[in-house]
mmCIF file of C-alpha atoms and ligand atoms in Angstrom:
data_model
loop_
_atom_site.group_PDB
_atom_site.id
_atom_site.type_symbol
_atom_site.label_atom_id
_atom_site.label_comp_id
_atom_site.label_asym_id
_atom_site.label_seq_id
_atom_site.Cartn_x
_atom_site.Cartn_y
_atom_site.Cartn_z
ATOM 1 C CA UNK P 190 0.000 0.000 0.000
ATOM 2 C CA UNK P 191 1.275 3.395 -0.909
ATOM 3 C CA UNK P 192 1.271 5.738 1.932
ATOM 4 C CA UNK P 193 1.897 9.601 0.492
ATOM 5 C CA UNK P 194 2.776 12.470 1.820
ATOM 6 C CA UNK P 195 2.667 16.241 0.757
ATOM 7 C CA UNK P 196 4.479 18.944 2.384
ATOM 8 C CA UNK P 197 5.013 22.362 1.339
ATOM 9 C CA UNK P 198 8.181 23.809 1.828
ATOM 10 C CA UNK P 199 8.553 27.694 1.981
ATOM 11 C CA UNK P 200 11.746 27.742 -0.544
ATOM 12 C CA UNK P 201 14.249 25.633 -1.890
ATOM 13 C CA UNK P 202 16.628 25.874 1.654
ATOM 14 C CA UNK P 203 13.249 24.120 3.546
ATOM 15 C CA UNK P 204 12.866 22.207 1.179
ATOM 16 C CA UNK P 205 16.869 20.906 1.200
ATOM 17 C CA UNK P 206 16.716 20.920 4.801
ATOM 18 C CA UNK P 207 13.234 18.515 5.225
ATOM 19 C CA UNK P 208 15.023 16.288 2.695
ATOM 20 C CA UNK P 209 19.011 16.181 4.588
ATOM 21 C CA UNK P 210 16.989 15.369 7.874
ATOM 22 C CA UNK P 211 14.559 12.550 6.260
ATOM 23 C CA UNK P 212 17.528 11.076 4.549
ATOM 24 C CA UNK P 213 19.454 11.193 8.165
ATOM 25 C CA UNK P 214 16.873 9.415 9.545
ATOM 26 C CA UNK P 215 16.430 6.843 6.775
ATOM 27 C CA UNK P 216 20.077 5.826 6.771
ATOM 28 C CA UNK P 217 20.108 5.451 10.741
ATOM 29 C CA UNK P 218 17.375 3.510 10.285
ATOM 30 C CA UNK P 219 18.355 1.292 8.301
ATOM 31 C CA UNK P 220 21.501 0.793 9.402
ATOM 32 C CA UNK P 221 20.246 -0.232 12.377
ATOM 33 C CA UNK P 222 18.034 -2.315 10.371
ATOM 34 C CA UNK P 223 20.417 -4.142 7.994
ATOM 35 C CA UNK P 224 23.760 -2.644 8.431
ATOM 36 C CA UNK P 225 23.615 -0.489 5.361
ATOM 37 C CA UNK P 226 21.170 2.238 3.619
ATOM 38 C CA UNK P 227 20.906 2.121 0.048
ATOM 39 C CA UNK P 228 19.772 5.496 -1.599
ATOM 40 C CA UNK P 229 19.696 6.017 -5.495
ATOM 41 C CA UNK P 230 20.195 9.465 -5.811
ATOM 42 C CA UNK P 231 18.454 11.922 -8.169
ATOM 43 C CA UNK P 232 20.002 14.228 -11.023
ATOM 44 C CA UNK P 233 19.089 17.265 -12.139
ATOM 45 C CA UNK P 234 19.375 20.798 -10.328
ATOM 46 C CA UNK P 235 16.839 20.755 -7.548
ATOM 47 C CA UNK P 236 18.695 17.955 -5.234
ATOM 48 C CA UNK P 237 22.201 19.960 -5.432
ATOM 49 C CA UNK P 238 21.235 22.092 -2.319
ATOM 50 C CA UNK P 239 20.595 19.170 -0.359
ATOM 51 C CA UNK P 240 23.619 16.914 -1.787
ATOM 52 C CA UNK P 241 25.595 20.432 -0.565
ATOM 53 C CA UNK P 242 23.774 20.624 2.932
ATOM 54 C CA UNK P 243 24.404 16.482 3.736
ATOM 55 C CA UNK P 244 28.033 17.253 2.966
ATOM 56 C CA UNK P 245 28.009 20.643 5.557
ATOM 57 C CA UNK P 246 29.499 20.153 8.885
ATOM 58 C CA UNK P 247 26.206 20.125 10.359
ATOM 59 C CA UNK P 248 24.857 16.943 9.023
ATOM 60 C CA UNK P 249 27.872 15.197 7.314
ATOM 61 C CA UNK P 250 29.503 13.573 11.152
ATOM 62 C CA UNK P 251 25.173 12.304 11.434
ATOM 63 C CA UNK P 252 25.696 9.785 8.087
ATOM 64 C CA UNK P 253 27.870 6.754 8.648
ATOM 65 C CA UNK P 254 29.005 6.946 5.096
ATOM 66 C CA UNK P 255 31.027 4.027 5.438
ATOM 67 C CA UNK P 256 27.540 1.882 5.326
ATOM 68 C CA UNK P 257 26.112 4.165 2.561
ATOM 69 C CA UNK P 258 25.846 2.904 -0.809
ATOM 70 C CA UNK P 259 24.822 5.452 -3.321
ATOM 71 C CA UNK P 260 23.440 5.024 -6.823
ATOM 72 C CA UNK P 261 22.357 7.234 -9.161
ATOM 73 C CA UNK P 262 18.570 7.021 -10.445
ATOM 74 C CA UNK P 263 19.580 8.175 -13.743
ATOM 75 C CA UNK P 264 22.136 9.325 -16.044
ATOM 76 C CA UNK P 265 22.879 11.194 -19.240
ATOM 77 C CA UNK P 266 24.858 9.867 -21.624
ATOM 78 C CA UNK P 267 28.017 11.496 -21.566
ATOM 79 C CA UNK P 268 31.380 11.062 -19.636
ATOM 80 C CA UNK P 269 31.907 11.891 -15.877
ATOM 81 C CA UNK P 270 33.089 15.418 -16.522
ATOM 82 C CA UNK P 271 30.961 16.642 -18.630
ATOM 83 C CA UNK P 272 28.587 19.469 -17.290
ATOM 84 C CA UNK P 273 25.793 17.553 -18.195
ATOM 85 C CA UNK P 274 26.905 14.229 -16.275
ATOM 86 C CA UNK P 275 24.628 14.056 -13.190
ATOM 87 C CA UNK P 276 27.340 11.770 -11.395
ATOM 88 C CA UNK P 277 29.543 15.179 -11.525
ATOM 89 C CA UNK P 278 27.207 17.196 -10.026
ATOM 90 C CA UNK P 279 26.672 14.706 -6.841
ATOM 91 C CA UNK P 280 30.968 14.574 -7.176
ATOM 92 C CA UNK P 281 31.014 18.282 -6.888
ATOM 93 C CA UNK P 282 28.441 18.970 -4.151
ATOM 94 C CA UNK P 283 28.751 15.745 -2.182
ATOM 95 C CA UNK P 284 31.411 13.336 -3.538
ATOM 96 C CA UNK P 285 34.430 15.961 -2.980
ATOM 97 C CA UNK P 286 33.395 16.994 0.309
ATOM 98 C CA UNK P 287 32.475 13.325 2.343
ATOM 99 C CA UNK P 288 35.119 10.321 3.719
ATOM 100 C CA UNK P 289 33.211 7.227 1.857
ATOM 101 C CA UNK P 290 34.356 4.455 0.527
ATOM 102 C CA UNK P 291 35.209 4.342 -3.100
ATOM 103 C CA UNK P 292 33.270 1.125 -3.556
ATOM 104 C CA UNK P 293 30.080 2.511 -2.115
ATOM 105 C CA UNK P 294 28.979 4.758 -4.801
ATOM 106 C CA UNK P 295 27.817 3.216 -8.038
ATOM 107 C CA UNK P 296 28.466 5.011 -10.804
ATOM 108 C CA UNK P 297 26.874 5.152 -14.055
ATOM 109 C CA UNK P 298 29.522 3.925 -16.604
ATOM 110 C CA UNK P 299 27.446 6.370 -19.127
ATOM 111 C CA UNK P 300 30.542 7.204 -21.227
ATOM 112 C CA UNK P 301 30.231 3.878 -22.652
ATOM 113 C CA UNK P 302 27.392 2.535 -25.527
ATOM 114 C CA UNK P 303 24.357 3.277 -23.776
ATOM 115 C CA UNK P 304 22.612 -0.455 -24.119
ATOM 116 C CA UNK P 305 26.307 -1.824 -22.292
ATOM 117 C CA UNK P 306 25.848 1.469 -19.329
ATOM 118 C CA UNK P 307 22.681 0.045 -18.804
ATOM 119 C CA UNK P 308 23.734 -4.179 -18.719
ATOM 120 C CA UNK P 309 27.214 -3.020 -16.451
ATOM 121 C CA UNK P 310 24.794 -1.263 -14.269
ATOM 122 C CA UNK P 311 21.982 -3.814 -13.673
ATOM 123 C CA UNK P 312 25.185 -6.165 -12.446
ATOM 124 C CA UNK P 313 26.462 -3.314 -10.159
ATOM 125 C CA UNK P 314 22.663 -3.665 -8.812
ATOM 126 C CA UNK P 315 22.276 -6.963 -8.519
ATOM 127 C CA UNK P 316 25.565 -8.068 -7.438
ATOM 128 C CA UNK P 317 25.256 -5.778 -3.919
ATOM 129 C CA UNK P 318 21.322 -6.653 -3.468
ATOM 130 C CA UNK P 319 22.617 -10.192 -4.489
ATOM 131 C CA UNK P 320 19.610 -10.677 -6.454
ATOM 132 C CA UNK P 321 18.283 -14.115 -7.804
ATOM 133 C CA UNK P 322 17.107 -13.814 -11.605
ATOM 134 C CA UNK P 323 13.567 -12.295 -11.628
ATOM 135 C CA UNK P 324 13.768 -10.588 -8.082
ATOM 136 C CA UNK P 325 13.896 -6.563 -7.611
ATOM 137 C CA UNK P 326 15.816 -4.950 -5.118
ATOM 138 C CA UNK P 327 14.649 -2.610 -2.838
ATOM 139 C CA UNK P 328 16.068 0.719 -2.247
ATOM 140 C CA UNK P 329 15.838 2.257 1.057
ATOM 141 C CA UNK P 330 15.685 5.440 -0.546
ATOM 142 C CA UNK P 331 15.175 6.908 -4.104
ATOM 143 C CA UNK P 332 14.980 10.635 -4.315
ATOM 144 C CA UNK P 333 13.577 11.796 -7.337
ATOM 145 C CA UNK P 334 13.214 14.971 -9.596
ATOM 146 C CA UNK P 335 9.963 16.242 -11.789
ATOM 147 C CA UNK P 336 10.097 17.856 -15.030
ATOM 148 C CA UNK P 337 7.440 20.108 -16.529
ATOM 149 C CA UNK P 338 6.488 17.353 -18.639
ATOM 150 C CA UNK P 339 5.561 14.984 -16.057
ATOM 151 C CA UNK P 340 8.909 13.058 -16.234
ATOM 152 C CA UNK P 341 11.171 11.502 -13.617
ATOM 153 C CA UNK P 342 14.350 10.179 -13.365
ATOM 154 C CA UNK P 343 14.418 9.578 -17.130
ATOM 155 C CA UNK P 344 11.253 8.018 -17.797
ATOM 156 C CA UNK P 345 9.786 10.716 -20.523
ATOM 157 C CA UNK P 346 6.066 10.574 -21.739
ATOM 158 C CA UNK P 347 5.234 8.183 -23.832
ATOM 159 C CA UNK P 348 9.096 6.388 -23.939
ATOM 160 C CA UNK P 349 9.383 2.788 -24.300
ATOM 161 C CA UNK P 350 11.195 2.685 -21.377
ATOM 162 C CA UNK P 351 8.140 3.256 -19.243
ATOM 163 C CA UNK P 352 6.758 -0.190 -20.390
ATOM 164 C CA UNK P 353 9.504 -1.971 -19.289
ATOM 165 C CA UNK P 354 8.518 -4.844 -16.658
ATOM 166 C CA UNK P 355 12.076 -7.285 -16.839
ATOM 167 C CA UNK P 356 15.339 -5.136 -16.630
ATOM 168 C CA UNK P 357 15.985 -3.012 -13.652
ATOM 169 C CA UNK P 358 17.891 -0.483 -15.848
ATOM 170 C CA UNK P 359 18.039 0.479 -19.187
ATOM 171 C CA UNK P 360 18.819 2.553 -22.268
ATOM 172 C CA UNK P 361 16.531 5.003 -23.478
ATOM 173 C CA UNK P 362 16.529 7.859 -26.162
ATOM 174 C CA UNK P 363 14.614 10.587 -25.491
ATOM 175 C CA UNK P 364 13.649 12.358 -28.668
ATOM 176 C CA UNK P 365 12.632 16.030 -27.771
ATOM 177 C CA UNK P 366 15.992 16.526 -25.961
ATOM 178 C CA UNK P 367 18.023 14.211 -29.107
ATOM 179 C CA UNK P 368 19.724 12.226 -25.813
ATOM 180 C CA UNK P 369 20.197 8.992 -24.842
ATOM 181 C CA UNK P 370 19.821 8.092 -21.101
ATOM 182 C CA UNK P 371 20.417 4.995 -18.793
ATOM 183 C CA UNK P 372 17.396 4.707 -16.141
ATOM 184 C CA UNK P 373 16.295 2.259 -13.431
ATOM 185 C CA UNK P 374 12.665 1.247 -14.276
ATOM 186 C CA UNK P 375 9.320 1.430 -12.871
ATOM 187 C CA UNK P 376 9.305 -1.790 -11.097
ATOM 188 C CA UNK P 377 12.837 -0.957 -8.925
ATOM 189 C CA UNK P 378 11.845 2.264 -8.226
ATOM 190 C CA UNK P 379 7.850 1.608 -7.201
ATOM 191 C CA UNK P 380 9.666 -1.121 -4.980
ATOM 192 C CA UNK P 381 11.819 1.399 -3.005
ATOM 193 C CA UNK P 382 10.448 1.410 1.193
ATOM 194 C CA UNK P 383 11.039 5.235 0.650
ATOM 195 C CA UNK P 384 10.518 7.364 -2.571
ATOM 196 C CA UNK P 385 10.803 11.242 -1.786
ATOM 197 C CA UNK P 386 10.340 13.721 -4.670
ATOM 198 C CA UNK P 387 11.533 17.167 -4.746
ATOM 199 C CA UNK P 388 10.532 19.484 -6.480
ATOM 200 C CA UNK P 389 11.205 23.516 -6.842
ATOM 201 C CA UNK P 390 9.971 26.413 -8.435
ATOM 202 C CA UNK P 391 7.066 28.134 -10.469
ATOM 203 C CA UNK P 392 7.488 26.517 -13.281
ATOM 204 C CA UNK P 393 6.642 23.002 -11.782
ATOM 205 C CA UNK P 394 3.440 24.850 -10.493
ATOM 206 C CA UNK P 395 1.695 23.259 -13.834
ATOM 207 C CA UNK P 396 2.565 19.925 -13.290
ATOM 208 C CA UNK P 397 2.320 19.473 -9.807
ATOM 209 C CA UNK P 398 -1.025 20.189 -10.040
ATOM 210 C CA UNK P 399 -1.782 17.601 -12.739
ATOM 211 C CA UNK P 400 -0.280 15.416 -10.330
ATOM 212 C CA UNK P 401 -0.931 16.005 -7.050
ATOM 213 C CA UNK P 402 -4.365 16.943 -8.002
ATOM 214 C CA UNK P 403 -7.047 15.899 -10.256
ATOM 215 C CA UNK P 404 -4.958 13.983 -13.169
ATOM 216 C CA UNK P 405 -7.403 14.403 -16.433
ATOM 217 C CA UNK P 406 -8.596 11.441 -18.041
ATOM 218 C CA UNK P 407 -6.118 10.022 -20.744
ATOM 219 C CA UNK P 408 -3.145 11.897 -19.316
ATOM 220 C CA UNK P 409 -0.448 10.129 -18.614
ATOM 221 C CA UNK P 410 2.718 11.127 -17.316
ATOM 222 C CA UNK P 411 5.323 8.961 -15.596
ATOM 223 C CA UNK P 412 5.806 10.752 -12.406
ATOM 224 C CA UNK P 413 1.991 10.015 -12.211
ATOM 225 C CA UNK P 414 2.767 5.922 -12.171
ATOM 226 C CA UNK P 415 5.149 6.152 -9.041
ATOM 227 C CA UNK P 416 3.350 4.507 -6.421
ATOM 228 C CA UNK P 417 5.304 2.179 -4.646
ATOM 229 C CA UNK P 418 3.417 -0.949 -3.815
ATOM 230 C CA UNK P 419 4.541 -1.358 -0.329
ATOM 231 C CA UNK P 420 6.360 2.173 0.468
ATOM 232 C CA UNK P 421 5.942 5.737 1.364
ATOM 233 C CA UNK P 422 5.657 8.281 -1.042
ATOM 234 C CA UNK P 423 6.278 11.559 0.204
ATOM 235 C CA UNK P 424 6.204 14.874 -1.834
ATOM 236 C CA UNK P 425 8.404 17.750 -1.048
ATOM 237 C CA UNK P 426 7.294 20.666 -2.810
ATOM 238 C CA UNK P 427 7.907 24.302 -2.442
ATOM 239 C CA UNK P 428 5.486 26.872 -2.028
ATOM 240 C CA UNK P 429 5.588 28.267 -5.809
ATOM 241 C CA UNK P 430 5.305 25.212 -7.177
ATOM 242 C CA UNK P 431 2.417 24.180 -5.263
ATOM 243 C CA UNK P 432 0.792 27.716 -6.649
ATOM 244 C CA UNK P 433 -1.546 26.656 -8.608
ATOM 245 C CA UNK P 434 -2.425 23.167 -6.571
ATOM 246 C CA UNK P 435 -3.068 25.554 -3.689
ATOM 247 C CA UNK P 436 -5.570 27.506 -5.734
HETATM 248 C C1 LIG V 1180 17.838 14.310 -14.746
HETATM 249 C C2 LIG V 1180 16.842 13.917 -13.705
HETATM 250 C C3 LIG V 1180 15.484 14.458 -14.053
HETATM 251 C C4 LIG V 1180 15.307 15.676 -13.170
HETATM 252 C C5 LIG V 1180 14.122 16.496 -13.602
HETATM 253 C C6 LIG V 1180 14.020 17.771 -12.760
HETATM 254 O O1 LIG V 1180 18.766 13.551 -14.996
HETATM 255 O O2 LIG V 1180 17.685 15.445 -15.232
HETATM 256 O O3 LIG V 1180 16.863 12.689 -13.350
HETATM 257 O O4 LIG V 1180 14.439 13.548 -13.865
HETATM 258 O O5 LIG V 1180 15.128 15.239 -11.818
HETATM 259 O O6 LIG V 1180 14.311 16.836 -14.965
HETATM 260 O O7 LIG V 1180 15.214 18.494 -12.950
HETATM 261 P P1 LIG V 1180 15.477 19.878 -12.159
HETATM 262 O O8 LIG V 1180 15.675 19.495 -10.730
HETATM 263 O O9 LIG V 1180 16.736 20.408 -12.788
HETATM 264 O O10 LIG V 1180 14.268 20.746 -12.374
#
């Protein structure tokens, strides 16, 4: 059963702040729990504030980063140092500025063809969840991003990739922005305990209300389908982009 949970933030710093203190939590949690917390981490530019904020002083000595395993829930297609390459923009903001293992974060080998990127990191996936063929692993945390177009991670409107029910990753080209992408799919990331979106700014005002509201019939956007079956969803929004939700 999906249990969800809206809350408005006032700006982007609340919003960066609710999320470093939920992901605290989570990872003490399950540490306690299992001896490890397992977060894929979102791209994009929202989650930077809070990938700076967990590496601060303040809440950096509260993470046990030595039992953190990060992943990524998506990448672009391009090498590690390229502006676009969401794995640089966790190195700059959180990466550079933590003590953690080099085997606990799980990159993204996106510089390679994207169908192989995708195969090498299914394996990275399986081989730490130590998955038997057919089984899903389950993320203690997945932290995702919205765009205006109802997309997440990078499962675009009406991609193939949505449909995907077998692989837990894969490659994907997404058309209007002429890029290919490597993605987990549906069924990992609906299995997560914990999926937190976040999600900043007037522009997202649009879409959040499709979303969080009353979705029309015959609409369907991907950040619509995340419902974890057995989970908690919770929604961090900020104030201007719950505008026109709020209405
Ligand atoms: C990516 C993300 C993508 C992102 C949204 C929102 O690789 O870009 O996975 O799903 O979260 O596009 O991006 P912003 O946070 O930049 O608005």
């Amino acid at each position: 059963m999906t249990e969800r949970d809206t809350i408005i933030c006032a700006d982007t710093e609340e919003l960066s702040r609710k999320a470093a203190e939920r992901f605290i939590r989570l990872a003490n949690d399950a540490i306690v729990r299992s001896g490890r917390f397992i977060v894929a981490l979102s791209g994009g530019s929202t989650p930077r504030a809070l990938y700076s904020l967990l590496a601060s002083p303040d809440y950096n000595e509260r993470i046990p980063w030595n039992k953190v395993h990060l992943y990524w829930g998506d990448e672009r297609c391009v090498p590690p140092h390229h502006p676009d390459s969401n794995f640089l923009m966790v190195q700059e903001t959180l990466l550079a500025n933590i003590t953690i293992p080099r085997e606990n974060f799980h990159r993204i080998a996106a510089e390679l063809d994207p169908k192989v990127a995708a195969a090498d990191y299914e394996e990275q996936v399986r081989k730490l969840f130590e998955l038997t063929p057919g089984a899903l692993p389950r993320f203690d945390l997945i932290l995702l991003g919205l765009g205006e177009d109802g997309h997440t991670a990078s499962l675009f409107p009406e991609n193939e990739a949505l449909n995907e029910a077998h692989h837990l990753v894969v490659a994907t080209y997404v058309e209007k922005l002429n890029a290919h992408r490597v993605t987990l799919t549906l069924p990992v990331i609906n299995r997560a305990a914990e999926i937190v979106f976040l999600v900043a700014g007037q522009d997202k005002s649009a879409v959040i209300k499709l979303i969080l509201g009353e979705l029309p019939e015959g609409i369907n956007l991907p950040a619509a389908r995340i419902r974890p079956a057995n989970g908690r969803l919770v929604w961090l929004v900020t104030k201007d982009a719950a505008s026109e939700l709020l209405q």
